[in-house]
Coordinates of C-alpha atoms and ligand atoms in Angstrom, one line a residue:
M1107 CA 55.7 -26.9 -43.2
S1108 CA 52.9 -29.1 -42.1
A1109 CA 53.0 -32.7 -40.9
V1110 CA 51.2 -34.8 -43.3
V1111 CA 50.2 -38.1 -42.4
A1112 CA 50.0 -41.0 -45.0
E1113 CA 47.7 -44.0 -44.5
T1114 CA 49.2 -47.8 -44.5
L1115 CA 46.8 -49.8 -46.8
F1116 CA 48.6 -52.7 -47.6
E1117 CA 49.3 -54.6 -44.2
G1118 CA 48.0 -58.0 -43.8
P1119 CA 46.6 -60.6 -46.1
I1120 CA 46.0 -57.9 -48.9
A1121 CA 49.9 -57.1 -49.0
E1122 CA 51.1 -60.7 -48.0
E1123 CA 48.6 -62.1 -51.1
Y1124 CA 49.3 -58.8 -53.7
E1125 CA 50.0 -61.1 -56.5
L1126 CA 46.1 -62.2 -56.4
L1127 CA 45.6 -58.6 -58.0
R1128 CA 46.1 -60.4 -61.2
L1129 CA 42.8 -61.9 -60.6
I1130 CA 40.7 -59.0 -60.1
C1131 CA 42.6 -56.5 -62.0
P1132 CA 44.6 -58.1 -65.0
A1133 CA 45.2 -54.3 -66.3
A1134 CA 47.1 -53.1 -63.5
A1135 CA 50.2 -55.6 -64.7
D1136 CA 49.4 -54.4 -68.4
M1137 CA 49.9 -51.0 -67.1
S1138 CA 52.9 -52.0 -65.0
R1139 CA 54.8 -53.1 -68.4
R1140 CA 53.1 -50.2 -70.3
V1141 CA 55.0 -47.8 -67.7
G1142 CA 58.4 -49.9 -68.4
E1143 CA 58.1 -49.5 -72.3
W1144 CA 57.4 -45.6 -71.8
V1145 CA 60.4 -45.2 -69.9
S1146 CA 62.4 -47.5 -72.2
A1147 CA 61.4 -45.1 -74.8
W1148 CA 62.0 -41.8 -73.1
T1149 CA 64.6 -39.8 -74.7
P1150 CA 66.3 -38.0 -71.6
P1151 CA 67.7 -34.7 -71.5
N1152 CA 71.1 -35.3 -70.3
P1153 CA 73.2 -38.2 -71.3
G1154 CA 74.7 -40.9 -68.8
T1155 CA 72.8 -42.8 -66.0
L1156 CA 69.2 -42.4 -66.0
D1157 CA 68.0 -41.6 -62.3
V1158 CA 64.6 -42.9 -61.6
L1159 CA 62.8 -42.5 -58.5
E1160 CA 59.4 -45.1 -58.2
I1161 CA 57.2 -43.9 -55.6
G1162 CA 55.2 -46.8 -53.9
C1163 CA 57.1 -49.5 -55.5
G1164 CA 55.1 -52.4 -53.6
T1165 CA 56.2 -55.6 -54.5
G1166 CA 58.2 -54.6 -57.6
I1167 CA 55.8 -55.3 -60.0
T1168 CA 56.4 -52.0 -62.4
S1169 CA 60.1 -52.1 -60.9
L1170 CA 60.8 -55.0 -62.7
H1171 CA 59.2 -53.5 -66.0
L1172 CA 61.6 -50.1 -65.5
L1173 CA 64.6 -52.0 -64.7
N1174 CA 64.4 -54.7 -68.0
G1175 CA 63.7 -51.6 -69.9
R1176 CA 67.1 -50.0 -70.3
A1177 CA 70.4 -50.9 -69.1
D1178 CA 71.3 -47.2 -68.4
L1179 CA 68.7 -46.9 -65.5
R1180 CA 69.3 -46.8 -61.6
L1181 CA 66.2 -47.2 -59.9
T1182 CA 65.1 -46.2 -56.3
G1183 CA 62.1 -47.6 -55.1
I1184 CA 60.4 -46.2 -51.9
D1185 CA 57.0 -47.7 -50.2
N1186 CA 56.3 -47.1 -46.6
A1187 CA 54.5 -50.9 -46.4
P1188 CA 56.9 -53.3 -45.0
A1189 CA 55.3 -56.5 -46.1
M1190 CA 55.4 -55.1 -49.4
L1191 CA 58.9 -54.3 -49.6
A1192 CA 60.1 -57.4 -48.1
Q1193 CA 58.8 -59.0 -51.5
A1194 CA 60.2 -56.5 -53.5
R1195 CA 63.5 -57.5 -52.1
R1196 CA 62.7 -61.0 -53.1
N1197 CA 61.5 -60.6 -56.5
L1198 CA 64.2 -57.7 -57.4
A1199 CA 67.3 -59.5 -55.8
P1200 CA 69.3 -59.7 -59.0
A1201 CA 68.9 -56.3 -59.8
L1202 CA 69.8 -55.3 -55.8
A1203 CA 72.9 -57.4 -55.9
E1204 CA 74.0 -55.6 -59.2
G1205 CA 73.5 -52.4 -57.4
R1206 CA 71.1 -51.0 -59.8
L1207 CA 68.5 -50.7 -57.5
R1208 CA 68.0 -49.2 -53.8
L1209 CA 64.8 -50.1 -51.7
I1210 CA 63.7 -47.5 -49.4
E1211 CA 60.8 -47.9 -46.4
A1212 CA 59.7 -44.2 -46.5
D1213 CA 56.8 -42.1 -46.7
A1214 CA 56.5 -40.7 -50.4
L1215 CA 56.4 -37.2 -49.4
S1216 CA 59.1 -37.5 -46.5
H1217 CA 61.3 -38.8 -48.9
L1218 CA 60.6 -36.5 -51.7
R1219 CA 61.0 -33.5 -48.9
G1220 CA 64.6 -34.7 -48.1
L1221 CA 65.7 -35.0 -52.0
P1222 CA 67.5 -31.7 -53.4
S1223 CA 65.9 -30.1 -55.8
A1224 CA 66.4 -30.7 -59.6
S1225 CA 68.3 -34.3 -58.5
V1226 CA 66.2 -36.9 -60.5
D1227 CA 65.9 -37.4 -64.2
L1228 CA 62.7 -39.0 -63.7
V1229 CA 59.8 -40.0 -61.3
A1230 CA 57.8 -43.4 -62.3
S1231 CA 54.6 -44.8 -60.5
G1232 CA 52.2 -47.3 -60.7
Y1233 CA 48.7 -47.6 -59.1
A1234 CA 50.1 -45.7 -55.6
L1235 CA 48.8 -41.9 -56.2
H1236 CA 45.0 -43.1 -56.7
N1237 CA 45.3 -44.6 -52.8
F1238 CA 46.6 -40.7 -51.8
L1239 CA 44.2 -38.4 -49.8
D1240 CA 43.8 -35.5 -52.1
S1241 CA 45.6 -33.2 -50.0
Y1242 CA 48.4 -35.2 -49.6
R1243 CA 48.8 -36.6 -53.9
D1244 CA 48.9 -32.3 -54.3
R1245 CA 51.7 -31.9 -52.1
V1246 CA 53.7 -35.1 -53.4
L1247 CA 52.9 -33.9 -56.8
A1248 CA 54.9 -30.6 -56.2
E1249 CA 57.5 -32.1 -54.8
I1250 CA 57.7 -34.8 -57.6
H1251 CA 57.9 -31.6 -60.1
R1252 CA 60.6 -29.9 -57.8
V1253 CA 63.1 -32.7 -57.5
L1254 CA 62.9 -33.4 -61.3
K1255 CA 65.5 -31.7 -63.4
P1256 CA 64.4 -29.4 -66.1
G1257 CA 63.6 -32.0 -68.9
G1258 CA 62.5 -34.5 -66.5
A1259 CA 59.5 -36.3 -66.6
F1260 CA 56.8 -37.8 -64.3
V1261 CA 55.1 -41.1 -65.4
N1262 CA 52.0 -42.4 -63.8
G1263 CA 50.4 -45.6 -64.8
D1264 CA 47.4 -45.6 -62.5
R1265 CA 43.5 -45.8 -61.4
Y1266 CA 42.0 -42.8 -63.0
A1267 CA 38.3 -42.4 -62.0
L1268 CA 35.9 -41.9 -65.0
D1269 CA 34.9 -38.0 -65.0
D1270 CA 30.9 -39.4 -65.4
T1271 CA 30.1 -40.3 -62.2
R1272 CA 27.2 -42.4 -63.6
E1273 CA 29.5 -44.3 -66.1
H1274 CA 31.9 -44.6 -63.0
L1275 CA 29.6 -46.0 -60.6
R1276 CA 28.8 -48.8 -63.1
S1277 CA 32.4 -49.8 -63.5
T1278 CA 33.0 -49.6 -59.8
Q1279 CA 30.2 -52.0 -59.1
D1280 CA 31.4 -54.4 -61.9
E1281 CA 34.9 -54.4 -59.7
V1282 CA 32.8 -55.5 -57.0
R1283 CA 31.1 -58.4 -58.5
V1284 CA 34.5 -59.4 -59.7
Y1285 CA 35.8 -59.1 -56.2
F1286 CA 33.1 -61.0 -54.7
R1287 CA 33.3 -63.8 -57.7
T1288 CA 37.1 -64.3 -57.1
F1289 CA 37.6 -64.5 -53.3
L1290 CA 34.6 -66.6 -52.9
E1291 CA 35.6 -68.7 -55.4
L1292 CA 38.7 -69.2 -53.6
N1293 CA 37.2 -69.1 -50.1
R1294 CA 38.8 -66.2 -48.9
P1295 CA 36.1 -64.0 -47.3
D1296 CA 39.3 -62.3 -45.4
L1297 CA 40.9 -60.7 -48.6
L1298 CA 37.1 -59.9 -49.8
E1299 CA 37.0 -57.9 -47.0
Q1300 CA 39.9 -56.2 -47.4
W1301 CA 39.8 -55.5 -51.2
V1302 CA 36.3 -54.0 -50.7
V1303 CA 37.3 -51.8 -47.7
H1304 CA 40.5 -51.0 -49.8
L1305 CA 38.2 -49.9 -52.8
F1306 CA 36.2 -47.9 -50.3
S1307 CA 38.5 -46.0 -49.4
D1308 CA 40.1 -45.0 -53.2
E1309 CA 36.4 -44.3 -54.1
S1310 CA 35.8 -41.9 -51.2
P1311 CA 35.4 -38.2 -52.1
D1312 CA 38.6 -37.3 -50.3
H1313 CA 40.6 -39.6 -52.2
I1314 CA 39.1 -40.8 -55.9
M1315 CA 41.6 -39.5 -58.2
R1316 CA 39.1 -38.6 -61.4
L1317 CA 41.2 -38.2 -64.7
A1318 CA 39.9 -34.3 -65.9
P1319 CA 41.0 -32.5 -62.6
A1320 CA 44.0 -34.7 -62.3
L1321 CA 45.4 -33.7 -65.2
E1322 CA 44.3 -30.1 -64.8
R1323 CA 46.1 -30.3 -61.3
M1324 CA 49.0 -31.6 -63.0
E1325 CA 49.2 -28.8 -65.0
E1326 CA 48.6 -26.3 -62.2
T1327 CA 51.6 -27.7 -60.3
G1328 CA 54.0 -26.8 -63.6
F1329 CA 53.9 -30.1 -65.7
R1330 CA 53.9 -29.5 -69.7
P1331 CA 52.9 -31.0 -71.4
V1332 CA 50.5 -33.2 -69.6
T1333 CA 49.4 -36.4 -71.7
V1334 CA 47.1 -39.4 -71.6
H1335 CA 49.3 -42.0 -73.5
F1336 CA 46.9 -44.9 -72.9
R1337 CA 43.3 -45.0 -71.5
D1338 CA 41.3 -48.4 -71.0
G1339 CA 38.4 -47.8 -68.5
V1340 CA 39.9 -46.7 -65.2
N1341 CA 43.3 -47.5 -66.1
A1342 CA 45.4 -44.8 -67.8
L1343 CA 49.1 -44.0 -68.7
V1344 CA 49.8 -40.4 -67.7
S1345 CA 53.1 -38.5 -68.3
G1346 CA 54.1 -34.7 -67.5
A1347 CA 57.3 -32.9 -68.3
K1348 CA 59.2 -30.6 -66.4
P1349 CA 59.7 -27.5 -68.8
Ligands
SAM1368 C1 48.7 -50.8 -55.4 S1 49.9 -50.8 -54.7 C2 51.1 -50.5 -55.9 C3 52.3 -51.7 -56.2 C4 52.9 -51.0 -57.2 N1 53.6 -49.7 -57.8 C5 52.7 -52.1 -58.8 O1 52.8 -51.5 -59.4 O2 52.5 -53.3 -58.2 C6 50.1 -49.3 -53.8 C7 51.7 -49.0 -53.1 O3 51.7 -48.0 -53.0 C8 52.5 -47.6 -51.7 N2 52.1 -46.5 -50.7 C9 51.1 -46.4 -50.7 N3 50.9 -45.0 -50.0 C10 52.3 -44.7 -49.6 C11 52.7 -43.5 -49.1 N4 52.4 -42.4 -48.7 N5 54.2 -43.5 -49.3 C12 55.1 -44.4 -49.8 N6 54.3 -45.5 -50.1 C13 53.1 -46.2 -50.4 C14 51.5 -48.8 -50.9 O4 52.2 -49.3 -50.1 C15 51.8 -50.1 -51.9 O5 52.9 -50.8 -52.0

């Protein structure tokens, strides 16, 4: 098994003040809500407690929607950024105290590799996979498929780049304009720099997650059906079932 080193993209001001994302990407909060709604409406193949693993739980925005969406859900959230997890521990303190939630500082792929096959009902994620290197994302997808029980599902609300490259460029240019307007108004050139650098990483050829190839890759991995439930610009809610 080859060693794959994941990047840590969320440290410093971008992590400490992650809640400012709502100003530059209001669609992300809406997508977190959609992930929670999708999971609360999902019919699990087996009765009993629903074991959910969240990849890249960050500060807990999507986690909270998952936990509030259904009482039978037990969540394990993993993230490799200590500054993000520290906020999740505060934001999700009641669920931690109730024992409905575990938060683990771990690399997504390493954690998945340590899980038994067919041991998780559902894997959920919000805006984490688009941060991954292509090769790393492929391995994570394969591991998600392996750890899911038959009849389980993977649901991902994420940034899926537009397949039309010119259209995508225009959309990204619009995003950069919003970054500049927002952070210069707040007099926060440090955050502007970090978010622009972050965007360059997401948009680079070995990271960018375009919708059509991403759906194909999920099917190649064995998910069936693969469904796009919602799409607005680069924001899409995608699920894949494990037959
Ligand atoms: C854009 S944030 C999204 C956070 C959260 N899911 C939400 O909906 O607000 C992406 C998160 O994924 C985490 N992440 C990125 N790469 C990771 C990896 N290889 N392993 C674990 N977590 C990772 C980051 O630390 C960050 O907290």
